[in-house]
Every structure is written in structure tokens, then in C-alpha cells.
XYZ file of C-alpha atoms in Angstrom:
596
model
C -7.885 23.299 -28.338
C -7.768 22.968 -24.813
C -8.497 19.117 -23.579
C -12.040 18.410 -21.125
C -11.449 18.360 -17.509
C -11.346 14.842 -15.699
C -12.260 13.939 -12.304
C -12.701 10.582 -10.460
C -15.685 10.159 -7.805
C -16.427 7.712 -5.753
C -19.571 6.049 -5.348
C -20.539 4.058 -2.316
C -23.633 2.798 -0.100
C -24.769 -0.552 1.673
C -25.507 -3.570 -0.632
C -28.704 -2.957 -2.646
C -29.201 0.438 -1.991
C -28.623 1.372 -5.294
C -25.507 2.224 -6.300
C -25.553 0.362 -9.705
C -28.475 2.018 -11.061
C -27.341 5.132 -10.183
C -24.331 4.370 -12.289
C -26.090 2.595 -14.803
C -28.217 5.717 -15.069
C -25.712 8.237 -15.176
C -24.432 6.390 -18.317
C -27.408 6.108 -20.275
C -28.645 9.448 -19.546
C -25.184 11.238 -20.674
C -25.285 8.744 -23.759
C -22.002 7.320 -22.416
C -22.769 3.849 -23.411
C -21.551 1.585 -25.874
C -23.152 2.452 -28.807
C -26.338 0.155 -28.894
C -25.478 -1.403 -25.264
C -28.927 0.300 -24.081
C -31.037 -1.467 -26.966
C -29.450 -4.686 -26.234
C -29.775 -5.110 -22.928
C -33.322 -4.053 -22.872
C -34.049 -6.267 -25.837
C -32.359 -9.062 -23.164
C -34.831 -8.505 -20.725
C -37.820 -8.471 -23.089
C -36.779 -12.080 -24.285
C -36.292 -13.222 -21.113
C -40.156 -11.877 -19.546
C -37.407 -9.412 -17.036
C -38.791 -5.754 -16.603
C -35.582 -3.749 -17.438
C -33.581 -2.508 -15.270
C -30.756 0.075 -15.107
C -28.004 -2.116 -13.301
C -28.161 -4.964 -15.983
C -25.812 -2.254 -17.797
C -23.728 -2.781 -15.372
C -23.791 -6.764 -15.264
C -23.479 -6.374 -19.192
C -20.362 -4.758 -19.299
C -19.121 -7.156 -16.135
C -19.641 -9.971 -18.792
C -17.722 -8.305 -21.499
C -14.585 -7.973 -19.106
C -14.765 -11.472 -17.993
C -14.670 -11.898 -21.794
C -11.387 -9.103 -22.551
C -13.348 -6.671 -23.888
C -12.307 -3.324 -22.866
C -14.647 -1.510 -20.427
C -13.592 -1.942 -16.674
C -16.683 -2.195 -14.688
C -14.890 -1.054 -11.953
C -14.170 2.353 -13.242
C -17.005 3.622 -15.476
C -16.597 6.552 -17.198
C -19.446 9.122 -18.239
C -19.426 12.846 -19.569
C -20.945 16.192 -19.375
C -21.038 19.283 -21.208
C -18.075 20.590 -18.327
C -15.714 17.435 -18.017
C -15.667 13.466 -18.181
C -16.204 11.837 -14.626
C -14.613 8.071 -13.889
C -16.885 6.904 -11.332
C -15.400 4.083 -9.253
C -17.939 1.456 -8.213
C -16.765 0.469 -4.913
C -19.434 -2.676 -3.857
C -18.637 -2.889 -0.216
C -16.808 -0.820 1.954
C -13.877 -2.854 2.209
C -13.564 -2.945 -1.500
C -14.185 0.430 -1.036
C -11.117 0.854 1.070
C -8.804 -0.818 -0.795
C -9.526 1.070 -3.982
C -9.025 4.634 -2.241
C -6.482 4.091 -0.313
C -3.826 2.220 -2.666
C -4.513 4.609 -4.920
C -5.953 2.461 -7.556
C -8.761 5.230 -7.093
C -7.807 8.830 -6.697
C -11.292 9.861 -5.930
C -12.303 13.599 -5.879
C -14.858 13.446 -4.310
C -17.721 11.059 -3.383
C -21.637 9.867 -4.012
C -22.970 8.365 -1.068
C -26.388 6.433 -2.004
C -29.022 5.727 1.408
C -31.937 3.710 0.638
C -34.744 5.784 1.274
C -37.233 3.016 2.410
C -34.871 1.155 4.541
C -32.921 4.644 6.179
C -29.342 5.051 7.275
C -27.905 1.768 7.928
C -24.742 0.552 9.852
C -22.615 0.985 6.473
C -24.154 4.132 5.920
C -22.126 5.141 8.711
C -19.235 3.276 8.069
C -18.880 4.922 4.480
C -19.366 8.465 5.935
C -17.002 7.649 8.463
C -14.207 6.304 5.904
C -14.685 9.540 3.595
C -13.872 11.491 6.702
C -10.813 9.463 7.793
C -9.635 9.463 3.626
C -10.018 13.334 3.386
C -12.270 13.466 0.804
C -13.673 16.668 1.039
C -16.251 16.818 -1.536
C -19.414 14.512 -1.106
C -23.267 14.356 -1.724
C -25.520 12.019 -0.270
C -28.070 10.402 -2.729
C -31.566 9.119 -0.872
C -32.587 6.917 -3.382
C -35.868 4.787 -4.212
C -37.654 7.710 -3.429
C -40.693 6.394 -6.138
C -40.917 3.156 -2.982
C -41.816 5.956 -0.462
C -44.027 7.702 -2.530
C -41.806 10.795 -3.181
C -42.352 11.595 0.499
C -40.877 14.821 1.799
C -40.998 13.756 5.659
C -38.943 10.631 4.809
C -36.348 12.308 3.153
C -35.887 15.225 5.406
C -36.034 12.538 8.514
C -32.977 10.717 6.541
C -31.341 14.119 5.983
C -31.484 14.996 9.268
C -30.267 11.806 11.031
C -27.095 11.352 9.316
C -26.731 15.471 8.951
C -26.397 14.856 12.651
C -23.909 11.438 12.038
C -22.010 14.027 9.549
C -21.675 16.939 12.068
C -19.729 14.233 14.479
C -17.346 14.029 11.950
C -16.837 17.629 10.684
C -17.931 16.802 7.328
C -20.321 18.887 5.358
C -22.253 17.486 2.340
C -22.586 19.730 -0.652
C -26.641 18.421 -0.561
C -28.965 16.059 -0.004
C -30.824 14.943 -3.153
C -33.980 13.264 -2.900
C -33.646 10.134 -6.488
C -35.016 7.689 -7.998
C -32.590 5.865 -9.953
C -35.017 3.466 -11.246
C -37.287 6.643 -12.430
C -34.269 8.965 -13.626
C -35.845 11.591 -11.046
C -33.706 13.980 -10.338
C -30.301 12.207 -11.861
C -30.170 14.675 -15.489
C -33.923 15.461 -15.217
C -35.111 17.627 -12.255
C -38.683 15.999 -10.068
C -41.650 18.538 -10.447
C -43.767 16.393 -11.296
C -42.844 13.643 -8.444
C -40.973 16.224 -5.864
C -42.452 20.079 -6.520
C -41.396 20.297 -2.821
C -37.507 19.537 -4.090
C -35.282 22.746 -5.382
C -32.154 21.884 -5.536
C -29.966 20.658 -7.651
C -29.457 17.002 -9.733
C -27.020 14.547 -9.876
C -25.517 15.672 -12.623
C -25.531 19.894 -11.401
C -23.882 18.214 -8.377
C -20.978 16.518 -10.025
C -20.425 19.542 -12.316
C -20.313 21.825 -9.429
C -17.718 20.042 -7.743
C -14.182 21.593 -7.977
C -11.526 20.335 -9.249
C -9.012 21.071 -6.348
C -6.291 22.689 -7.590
C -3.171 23.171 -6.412
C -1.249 20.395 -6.235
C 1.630 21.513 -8.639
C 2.270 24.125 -5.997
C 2.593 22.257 -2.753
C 5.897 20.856 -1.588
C 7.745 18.521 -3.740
C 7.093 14.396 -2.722
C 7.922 12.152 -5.213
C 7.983 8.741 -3.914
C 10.913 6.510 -5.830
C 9.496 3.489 -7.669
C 12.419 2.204 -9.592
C 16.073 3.275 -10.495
C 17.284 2.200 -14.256
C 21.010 2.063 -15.203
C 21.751 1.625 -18.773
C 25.044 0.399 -19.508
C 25.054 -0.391 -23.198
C 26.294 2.127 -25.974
C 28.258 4.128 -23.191
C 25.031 5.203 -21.749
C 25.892 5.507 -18.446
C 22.345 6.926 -17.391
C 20.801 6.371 -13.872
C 17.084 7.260 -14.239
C 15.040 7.711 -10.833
C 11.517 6.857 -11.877
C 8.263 7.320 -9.788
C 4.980 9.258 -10.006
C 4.865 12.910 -8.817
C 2.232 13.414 -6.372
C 2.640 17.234 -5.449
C 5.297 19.741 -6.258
C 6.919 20.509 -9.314
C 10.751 19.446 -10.488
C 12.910 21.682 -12.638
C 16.114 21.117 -14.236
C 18.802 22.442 -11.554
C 16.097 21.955 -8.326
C 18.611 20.186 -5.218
C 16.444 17.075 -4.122
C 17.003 15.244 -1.301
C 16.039 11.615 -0.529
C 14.268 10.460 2.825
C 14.988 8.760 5.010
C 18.643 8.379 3.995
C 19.220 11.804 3.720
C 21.103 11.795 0.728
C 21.494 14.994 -1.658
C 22.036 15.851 -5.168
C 20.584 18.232 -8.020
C 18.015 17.413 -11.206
C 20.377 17.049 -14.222
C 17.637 16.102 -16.636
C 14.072 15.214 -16.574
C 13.387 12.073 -19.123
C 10.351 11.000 -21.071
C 10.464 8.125 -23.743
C 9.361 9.356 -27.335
C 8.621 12.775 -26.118
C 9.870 16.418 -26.106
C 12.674 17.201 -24.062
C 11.367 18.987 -20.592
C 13.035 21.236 -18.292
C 9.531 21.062 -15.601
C 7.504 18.734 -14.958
C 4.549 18.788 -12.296
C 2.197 16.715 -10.059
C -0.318 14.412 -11.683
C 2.940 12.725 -13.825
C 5.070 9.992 -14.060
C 8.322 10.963 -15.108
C 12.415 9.893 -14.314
C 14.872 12.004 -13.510
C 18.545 11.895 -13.686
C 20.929 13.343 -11.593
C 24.056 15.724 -11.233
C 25.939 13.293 -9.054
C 25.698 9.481 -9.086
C 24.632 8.474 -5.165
C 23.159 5.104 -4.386
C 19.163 5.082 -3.579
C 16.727 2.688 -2.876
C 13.394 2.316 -4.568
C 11.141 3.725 -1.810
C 12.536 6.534 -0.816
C 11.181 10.317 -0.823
C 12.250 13.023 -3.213
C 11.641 15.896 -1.577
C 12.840 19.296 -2.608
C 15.992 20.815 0.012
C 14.391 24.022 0.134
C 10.597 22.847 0.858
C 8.606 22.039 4.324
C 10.230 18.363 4.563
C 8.763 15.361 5.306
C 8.620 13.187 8.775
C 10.653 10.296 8.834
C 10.826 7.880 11.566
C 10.287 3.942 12.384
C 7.006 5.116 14.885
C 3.535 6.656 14.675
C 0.259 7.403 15.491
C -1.997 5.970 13.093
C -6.054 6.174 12.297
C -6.380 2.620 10.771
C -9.584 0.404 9.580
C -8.861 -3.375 9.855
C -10.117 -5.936 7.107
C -8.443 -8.746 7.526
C -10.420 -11.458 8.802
C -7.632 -12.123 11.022
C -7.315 -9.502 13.634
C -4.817 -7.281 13.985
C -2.161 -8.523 17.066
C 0.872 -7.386 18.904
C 3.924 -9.284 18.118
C 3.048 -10.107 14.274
C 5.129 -8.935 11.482
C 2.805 -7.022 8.778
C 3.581 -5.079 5.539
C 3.520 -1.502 5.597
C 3.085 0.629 2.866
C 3.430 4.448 2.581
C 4.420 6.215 -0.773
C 6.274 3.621 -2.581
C 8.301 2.414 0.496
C 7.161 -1.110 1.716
C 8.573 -2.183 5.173
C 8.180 -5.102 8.017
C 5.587 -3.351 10.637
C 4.323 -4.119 14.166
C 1.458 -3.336 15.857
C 2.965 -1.711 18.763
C 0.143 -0.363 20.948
C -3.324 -0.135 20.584
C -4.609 3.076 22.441
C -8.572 2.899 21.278
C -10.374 1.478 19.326
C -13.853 2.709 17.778
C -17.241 1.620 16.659
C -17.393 3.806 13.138
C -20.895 3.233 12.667
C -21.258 4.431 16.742
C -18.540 6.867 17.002
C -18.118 5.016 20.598
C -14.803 3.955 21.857
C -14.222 0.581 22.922
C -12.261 0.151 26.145
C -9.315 -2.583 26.721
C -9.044 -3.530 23.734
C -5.110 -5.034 23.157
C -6.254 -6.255 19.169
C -7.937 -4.726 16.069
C -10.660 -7.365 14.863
C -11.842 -7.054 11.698
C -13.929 -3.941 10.576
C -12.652 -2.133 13.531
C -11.410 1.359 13.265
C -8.401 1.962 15.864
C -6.084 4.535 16.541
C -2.667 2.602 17.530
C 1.218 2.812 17.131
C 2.669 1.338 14.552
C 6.469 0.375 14.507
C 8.473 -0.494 11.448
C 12.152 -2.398 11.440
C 13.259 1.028 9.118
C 12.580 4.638 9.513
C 10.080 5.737 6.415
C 9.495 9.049 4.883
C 5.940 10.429 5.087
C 3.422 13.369 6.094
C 0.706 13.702 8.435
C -2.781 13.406 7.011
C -3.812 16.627 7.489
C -0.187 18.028 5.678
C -0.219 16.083 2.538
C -2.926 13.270 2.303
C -0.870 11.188 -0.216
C 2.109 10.460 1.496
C 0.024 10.087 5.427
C -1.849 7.231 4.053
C -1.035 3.767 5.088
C -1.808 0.571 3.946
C -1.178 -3.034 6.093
C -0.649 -6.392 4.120
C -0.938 -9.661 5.737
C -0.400 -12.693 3.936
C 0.035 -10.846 1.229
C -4.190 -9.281 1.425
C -4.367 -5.760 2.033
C -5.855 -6.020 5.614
C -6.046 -2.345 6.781
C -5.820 0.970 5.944
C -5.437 4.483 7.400
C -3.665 7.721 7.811
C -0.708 8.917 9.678
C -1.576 11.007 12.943
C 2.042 11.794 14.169
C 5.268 10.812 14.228
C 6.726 9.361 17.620
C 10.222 9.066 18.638
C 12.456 5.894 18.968
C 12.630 5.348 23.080
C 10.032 3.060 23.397
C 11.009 1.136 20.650
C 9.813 -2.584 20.642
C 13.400 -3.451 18.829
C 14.593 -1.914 21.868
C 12.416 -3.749 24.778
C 13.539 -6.901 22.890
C 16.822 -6.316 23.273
C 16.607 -5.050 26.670
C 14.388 -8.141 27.634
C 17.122 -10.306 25.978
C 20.263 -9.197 27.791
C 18.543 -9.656 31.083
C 17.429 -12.726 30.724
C 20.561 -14.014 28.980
C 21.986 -16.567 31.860
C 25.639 -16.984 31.130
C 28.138 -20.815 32.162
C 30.756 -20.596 33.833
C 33.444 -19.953 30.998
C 34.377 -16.218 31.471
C 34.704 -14.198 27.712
C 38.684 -13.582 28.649
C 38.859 -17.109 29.244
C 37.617 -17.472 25.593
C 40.221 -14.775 23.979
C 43.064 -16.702 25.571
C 42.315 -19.676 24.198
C 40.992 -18.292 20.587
C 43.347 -15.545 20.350
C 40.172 -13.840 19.060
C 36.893 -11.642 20.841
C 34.027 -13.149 18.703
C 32.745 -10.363 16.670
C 30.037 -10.661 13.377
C 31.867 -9.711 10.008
C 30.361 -8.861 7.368
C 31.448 -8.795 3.891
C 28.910 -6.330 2.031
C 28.458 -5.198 -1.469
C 26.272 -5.628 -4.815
C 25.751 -9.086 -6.561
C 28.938 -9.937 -8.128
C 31.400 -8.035 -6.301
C 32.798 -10.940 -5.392
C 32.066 -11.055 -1.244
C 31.505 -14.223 -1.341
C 35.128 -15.878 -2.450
C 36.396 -13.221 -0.013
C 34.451 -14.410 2.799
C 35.341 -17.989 2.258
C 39.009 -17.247 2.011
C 38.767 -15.100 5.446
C 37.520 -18.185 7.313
C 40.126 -20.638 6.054
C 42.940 -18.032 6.781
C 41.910 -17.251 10.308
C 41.083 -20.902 11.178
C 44.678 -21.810 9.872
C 45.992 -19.338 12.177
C 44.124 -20.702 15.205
C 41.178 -18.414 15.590
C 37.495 -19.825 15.993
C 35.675 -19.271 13.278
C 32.553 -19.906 10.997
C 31.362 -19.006 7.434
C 27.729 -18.463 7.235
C 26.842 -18.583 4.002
C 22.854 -18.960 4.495
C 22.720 -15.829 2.900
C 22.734 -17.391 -0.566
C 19.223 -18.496 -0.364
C 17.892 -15.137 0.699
C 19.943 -13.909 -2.541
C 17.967 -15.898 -4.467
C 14.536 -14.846 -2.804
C 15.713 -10.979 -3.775
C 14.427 -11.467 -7.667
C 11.349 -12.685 -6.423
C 9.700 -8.383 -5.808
C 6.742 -10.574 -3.714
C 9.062 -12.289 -1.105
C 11.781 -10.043 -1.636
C 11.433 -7.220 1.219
C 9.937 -9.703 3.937
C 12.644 -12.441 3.276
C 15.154 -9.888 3.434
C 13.722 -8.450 7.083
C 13.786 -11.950 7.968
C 16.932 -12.996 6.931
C 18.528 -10.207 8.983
C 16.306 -10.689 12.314
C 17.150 -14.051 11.842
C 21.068 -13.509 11.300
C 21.546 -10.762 14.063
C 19.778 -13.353 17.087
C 22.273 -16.170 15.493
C 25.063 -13.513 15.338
C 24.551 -12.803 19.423
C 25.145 -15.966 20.442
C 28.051 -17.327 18.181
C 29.470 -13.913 19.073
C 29.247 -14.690 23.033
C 31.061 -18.229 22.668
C 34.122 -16.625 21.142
C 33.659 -17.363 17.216
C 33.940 -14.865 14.346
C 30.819 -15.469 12.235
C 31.555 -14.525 8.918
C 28.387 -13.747 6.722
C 27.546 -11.505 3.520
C 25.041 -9.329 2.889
C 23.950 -7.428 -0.669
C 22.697 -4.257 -1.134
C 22.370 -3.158 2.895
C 21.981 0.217 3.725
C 22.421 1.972 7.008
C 19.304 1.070 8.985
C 20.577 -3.100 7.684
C 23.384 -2.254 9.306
C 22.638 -0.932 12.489
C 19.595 -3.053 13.229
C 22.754 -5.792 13.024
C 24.821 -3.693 15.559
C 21.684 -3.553 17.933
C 20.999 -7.181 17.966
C 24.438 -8.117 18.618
C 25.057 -5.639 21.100
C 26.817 -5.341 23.707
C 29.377 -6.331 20.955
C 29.783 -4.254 17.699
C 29.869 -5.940 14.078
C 32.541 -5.663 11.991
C 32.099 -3.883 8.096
C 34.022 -4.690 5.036
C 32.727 -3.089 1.746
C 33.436 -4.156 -1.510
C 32.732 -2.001 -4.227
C 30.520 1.286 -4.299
C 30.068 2.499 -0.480
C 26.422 2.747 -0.388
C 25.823 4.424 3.399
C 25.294 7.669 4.418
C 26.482 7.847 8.158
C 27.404 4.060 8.965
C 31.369 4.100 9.317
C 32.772 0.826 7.646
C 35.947 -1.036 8.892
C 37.654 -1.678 5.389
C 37.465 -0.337 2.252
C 37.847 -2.924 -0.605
C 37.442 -2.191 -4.659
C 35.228 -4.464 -6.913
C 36.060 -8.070 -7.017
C 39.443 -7.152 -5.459
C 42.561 -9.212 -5.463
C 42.322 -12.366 -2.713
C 45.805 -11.795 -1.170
C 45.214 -7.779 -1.069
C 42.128 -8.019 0.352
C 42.088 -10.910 3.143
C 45.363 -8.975 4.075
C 43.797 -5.818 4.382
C 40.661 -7.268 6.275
C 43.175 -9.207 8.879
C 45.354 -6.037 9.515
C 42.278 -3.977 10.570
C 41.054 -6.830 12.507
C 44.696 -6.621 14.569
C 44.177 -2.725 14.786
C 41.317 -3.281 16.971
C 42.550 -5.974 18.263
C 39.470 -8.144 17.274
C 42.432 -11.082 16.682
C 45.796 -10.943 18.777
């Protein structure tokens, strides 16, 4: 017995226009209700003198999630003879937004509801426009309230055509145009010819059915974007599971995957499942883990891609389409939240190249800010290269979201990737350096008395590989010998902040911004500033070495090496031996003659 078809549509339109009775209808007239929830609420309304009304089914089943009973009012669910719909009430646009684009609603396609006695409003525009700029392909405007308009013809083909016209703009092409009334149940299951003899098309319900399912997905290129990596040490399980949701491709036991952006390679060993069948495929539409032939160190956030597939971009810079919510605008300078698949990285607003009225589809000139509800195309620059696609590649991996303050404040897609010479890292740095104004000690004049070039070293590795002791150790043995100096061990309260998952990626992008402007200036008075970091990775690393530049940083690893490309000065085991290791770390530091 082969399972019903699901799909997930959207439903949208400007406050009171109608969207909740169309929902509330849809339910009742596909007996998709809680058994007696009809009776009840209209018994409600009788007690209480209230003519009934459709979207009290709504506010009914509101109350009973306030109370923990089970029925999400923001995904309702009806059926049909074909397949069983969720329906995703979205009541504003930028609710709207924020449920499509984080994914919290994979919508199919989309019911757009126009009041037919008040006509295409601003939102009308702005929800036609934001289907567009999402992708959704499939949608069917609704002119509702037709029974307040007496049923007329002229209104709804005046309707039709105006925002036909808005459509065109945009390249999108509605499935239809149906003429409702919600209120009435005209034309939802039931066709109108009685009200609308002059209407031949199809119903609500013929529209959703004929929708397709888009298919495909399993086939496209592989992107599975890396939620979470479990070891399992007990029992000798020595397991490292890579966990995330598939959103295209297909994986197969034996498939070589490679991770972006760290470029790192290795082959499917096995696919797991927890109280299930073993699997040798699994496809898009799944959450699964996978372990792997050879161990290599990842980071939750990262790509898996297959080797052999179209790859994805990655880069710190791109285009983007964006729509701003936050009531805060949107400014050069400030450090957002970007997310793309399941990486999550410190953004910038880089440049803002236009920005246009959605409901208008006018640019606005000179703009250098996005203010809230404004749809802009601008650069955005992140402190870390991420993996994605462009929107019109893969849609799932080119959408973007923007935290601030930790509120999703905008959302988008990716237009193109852009190259790294304009940086804004890069401008700093440049901007730096020339403004640095220098005394009148000369740097050799430092080395002769320190019998050291300052330099930043860093003592790296995973919690309890015991950098720390080392570190300590390093200072007191150089400072006995005469060199200048200092253990910065600030680092231990950004530790800390790592357990916390809601402060833990901006703390760390702050902790190193913060560290590598510190680092350049002990650095340039002679001292060796000795600091740990945990769990870096080669973009950590060489966002260090830019900061500190014109001077380079110094690398000793303890423990598993964990970069790809980023050479490191000294190798050192896990929680090596003091002596061993402060004398391996000093030697090296002769070698390049760091200390004379």
C-alpha cells in the first residue's frame, strides 16, 4: 500500500483579506476537523448572539495550543481524495518571510488571497513580489469576498488584470485567478453557477490538486549541509557520525564526498539510522548520518557535496537579493548573523548597490542603508568563506537569512559570488597600517634589547589537550631567559561562552577580532604574546595572520592537526610532556630566529 502524497502551500494576503476563512473553509469542507470542532464552535457563537464564522476554527484551535493540545495553528493540515496539503498560515508578510525562508516552511507552492472589495493593496504586491524572490513557482491568486461585490464579473477581471500586469513585471505566471467567497464556500470544494455562471474554471480545491509535486530532487547534485558530528567513545565504539538533513542528491555507500569550504575529502563508509534497517542509499527529503572511510576533522556547517557533482560556490562575498525586517535598519559597519545551509557566520553589509520599492518595482537612488521592509540588492561580506549556490542553481542552499540581536531581520537569495579584493577585512587593514604613526624607538632597537622580534604564539588544540599549562610554562621560560613576554589567557572566558550554541559563534568572531587588533600592537613593541585558541580552523588562523600583519603568527598544535592548508610551526602530541614540549616550541622559535 503505497502512502498519500504530501505537499506544503503557502497561504498569504494583507490583514483581513481573508486568509483564515479560506483556511478555516478548506478544513471543514474536506472534513479535516477535529471531530465535532465544527458543532462546537458554531454552538459558541449561537450562545454568544455571534453569526458564525469560518475563522473562529481557526481562533479555536489557537486556544487549544495555548492550552498543549496538539494542533499547530500555524501549520494546518487538510486532505483530498489525491494527497494531504499542510497549509502554512503566514499572518503578515514578515511572518511570512521568516517561515519560508528558514525553512520552518518548505512551501510548494502558494495561495495568494486579494480582497475583492478593497483591490490589490500595497502587500498584495509585496507578497507577489516575495514568492518571486523565494522561487516558488507554483501560485494561484484567490479574489475573495466576492458575495460583498455582488459576484461581479467586471470587478474581478479589473483585479485580475491589474496585478496580471504587477505579475508579468516579475516573470511569474499564476496557474488562475479564482473568483471566492470564503464566507459562502463559492467556489472553494463547490463550483459558483448559481452566484458566478460567468466563472469556468476551476476551485480551490481542483487548484491545489493540480499542482505538481516537483520532482526531482533526489537527482540533482548532492548538498547536504552538516548539522552536528557525534563521536561515541564508550564500548569501543569509535564511531564519528556526520548528521544533517539531505536537501538534494542522493548518498550511497562508497560515494567520495567532499566538505566546503575546507575542502576536505573522504568516502561514505556507512549510512546510519537509529532503530531502523540498515541502508546502503539514502535520498533528499531525509535526515540521516553518515560515517566515514577516513577520520578527518569537520565543522558543523559545512557542505557535503559529492566530488564528482557540479560543486558549490564558496567564498566570504556576494551579491545578494535581501528583504529587511528588522526595525533597525540595515548599516555598514555592523556585525550581523548570516545563515546559509547550516553554516552560521559574522556578516557585514558591505555595499548597498539599490534598493527597491517591492510594492513599486521602483529603485530608490543613494541609498547607503536598508530600512525596514526594504528590498535591496547589496554585498554581503562574511569573516569566513561559506559554501552555497546561486538561487537560480539550487534554491536551498542560495537562501540567506540575517540575525540581529538575535531576531531574524532579513532574508534573501544569493545572486553571485564575488571575489576577495575588495574585501572590507582588507580596507581595514590597509586603513590601519597607514595610519599607524610609529615613536621614535626603531623595531631593531627593540630585538637588541629583548633578544626577541615580537611575534603572536599560539598554542592551539581541543579542550583538554592541555595548551593551556603549556602556554603558561612558555612564558615563564622565555621571561627567565630575558625575552619580553606576556601570557594572554583571556581566552578562558570565551571557552566558557563555546557551550553556550546562542553566544557561541559571535563570541568566538569576537574574541578573535578582538585578539588579532591586541596581537598588532603588543607585537610592534617587541613582546611575544602568548595566547590559546580551541578548535580553530584555517580561516581562524589566517584572519590572525592578516590582522597582525606585516608580522606573521606563530602555530603550535597540540593534538589532532585539524587544517587543511595552514602550515603549523610545531607539532606537539596530546597533553605532551612539559620539558619535551616547551623545548621543542623554543628550538623552532631559534630556527627562525623569532628569539636569538
Amino acid at each position: 500500500m503505497l502512502e498519500r502524497e504530501h505537499m506544503d502551500v503557502v497561504i498569504v494576503g494583507h490583514v483581513d483579506h481573508g486568509k483564515s476563512t479560506v483556511i478555516g473553509r478548506l478544513m471543514a469542507d474536506t472534513n479535516s476537523l477535529p471531530e465535532g470542532k465544527l458543532d462546537q464552535v458554531k454552538a459558541m457563537c449561537a450562545a454568544n448572539a455571534r453569526p458564525f464564522e469560518y475563522a473562529f476554527l481557526l481562533d479555536a484551535l489557537k486556544n487549544e495550543q495555548a492550552q498543549g493540545i496538539t494542533i499547530d495553528t500555524a501549520r494546518c493540515f487538510f486532505k483530498t481524495d489525491k494527497r494531504h496539503y499542510i497549509i502554512n498560515d503566514a499572518p503578515g508578510h514578515i511572518e511570512f518571510l521568516k517561515n519560508m525562508v528558514t525553512g520552518a516552511a518548505r512551501a510548494e507552492a502558494a495561495l495568494l488571497v486579494i480582497d475583492a472589495e478593497e483591490g490589490v493593496q500595497e502587500n498584495s504586491k509585496r507578497h507577489g513580489y516575495m514568492v518571486s524572490m523565494l522561487g516558488l513557482k507554483q501560485l494561484c491568486v484567490l479574489v475573495n469576498k466576492m458575495d460583498l461585490v455582488n459576484y461581479s464579473e467586471e470587478k474581478f477581471n479589473a483585479i485580475k488584470s491589474e496585478y496580471s500586469a504587477f505579475l508579468d513585471q516579475l516573470g511569474v505566471q499564476p496557474a488562475s485567478f479564482i473568483p471566492i467567497s470564503a464566507r459562502e464556500g463559492v467556489n472553494i470544494a463547490a463550483g459558483s453557477e448559481k452566484e458566478m455562471p460567468w466563472y469556468k474554471g476551476v476551485t480551490v480545491l481542483g487548484q491545489v490538486d493540480a499542482f505538481e509535486k516537483p520532482r526531482g530532487n533526489e537527482s540533482k547534485p548532492l548538498r547536504l549541509p552538516v548539522q552536528d558530528i557525534y563521536k561515541f567513545t564508550a564500548q569501543d565504539d569509535d564511531r564519528r557520525i556526520v548528521a544533517g538533513n539531505i536537501f538534494t542528491g542522493t548518498i550511497r555507500v562508497g560515494d567520495k564526498v567532499r566538505f566546503q569550504p575546507s575542502g576536505k575529502e573522504s568516502v561514505i563508509k556507512t549510512i546510519e539510522a537509529f532503530s531502523a534497517p540498515e541502508r546502503s542509499e539514502v535520498e533528499a527529503g531525509y535526515a540521516t548520518g553518515v560515517t566515514l572511510t577516513t577520520q578527518i576533522y569537520i565543522k558543523p556547517g559545512e557542505l557535503m557535496v559529492k566530488v564528482d557533482e557540479p560543486q558549490p560556490r564558496v567564498s566570504r562575498r556576494f551579491r545578494v537579493n535581501m528583504f529587511w525586517m528588522g526595525r533597525p535598519p540595515m548599516v555598514p559597519g555592523k556585525s550581523y548573523k548570516l545563515k546559509v545551509g547550516a553554516a552560521s557566520v559574522s556578516a557585514q553589509l558591505a555595499e548597498v548597490i539599490q534598493v527597491l520599492d517591492a510594492s513599486e518595482l521602483t529603485s530608490i537612488e543613494n541609498k547607503q542603508q536598508i530600512d525596514r521592509h526594504d528590498v535591496a540588492e547589496c554585498i554581503l561580506e562574511c569573516t569566513r568563506p561559506v559554501a552555497f549556490d546561486l538561487r537560480n542553481e539550487l534554491e536551498m542552499t542560495g537562501r540567506v537569512v540575517i540575525v540581529d540581536d538575535f531576531e531574524i531581520a532579513g532574508a534573501g537569495v544569493i545572486l553571485e559570488a564575488l571575489g576577495e579584493s575588495e574585501s572590507v577585512m582588507a580596507e581595514h587593514i590597509r586603513a590601519r597600517e597607514f595610519s599607524w604613526e610609529r615613536g621614535l624607538v626603531t623595531r631593531d632597537e627593540r630585538i637588541a634589547r629583548f633578544k626577541n622580534e615580537g611575534r603572536l604564539i599560539i598554542l592551539h588544540g581541543e579542550y583538554g589537550c592541555g595548551k593551556r599549562r603549556v602556554a603558561k610554562q612558555l612564558e615563564r621560560t622565555l621571561y627567565d631567559r630575558g625575552h619580553k613576554t606576556y601570557y594572554f589567557g583571556i581566552s578562558n572566558y570565551f571557552e566558557e561562552l563555546d557551550h553556550d550554541v546562542r553566544t557561541r559563534d559571535r563570541a568566538r568572531e569576537e574574541h578573535l577580532e578582538k585578539l588579532g587588533d591586541l596581537a598588532r600592537v603588543f607585537v610592534d613593541e617587541g613582546t611575544l604574546l602568548i595566547t590559546t585558541v580551541t578548535d580553530a580552523d584555517d580561516y581562524d588562523l589566517e584572519r590572525l595572520k592578516m590582522m597582525c600583519s606585516p608580522t606573521d603568527i606563530f602555530v603550535a598544535n597540540l593534538g589532532e592537526n585539524q587544517f587543511s592548508n595552514f602550515p603549523i610551526n610545531v607539532a606537539l602530541p596530546y597533553r605532551p610532556e612539559m620539558d619535551e614540549a616547551i623545548a621543542a616550541i623554543v628550538a623552532e622559535l631559534k630556527a627562525k630566529q623569532i628569539i636569538r
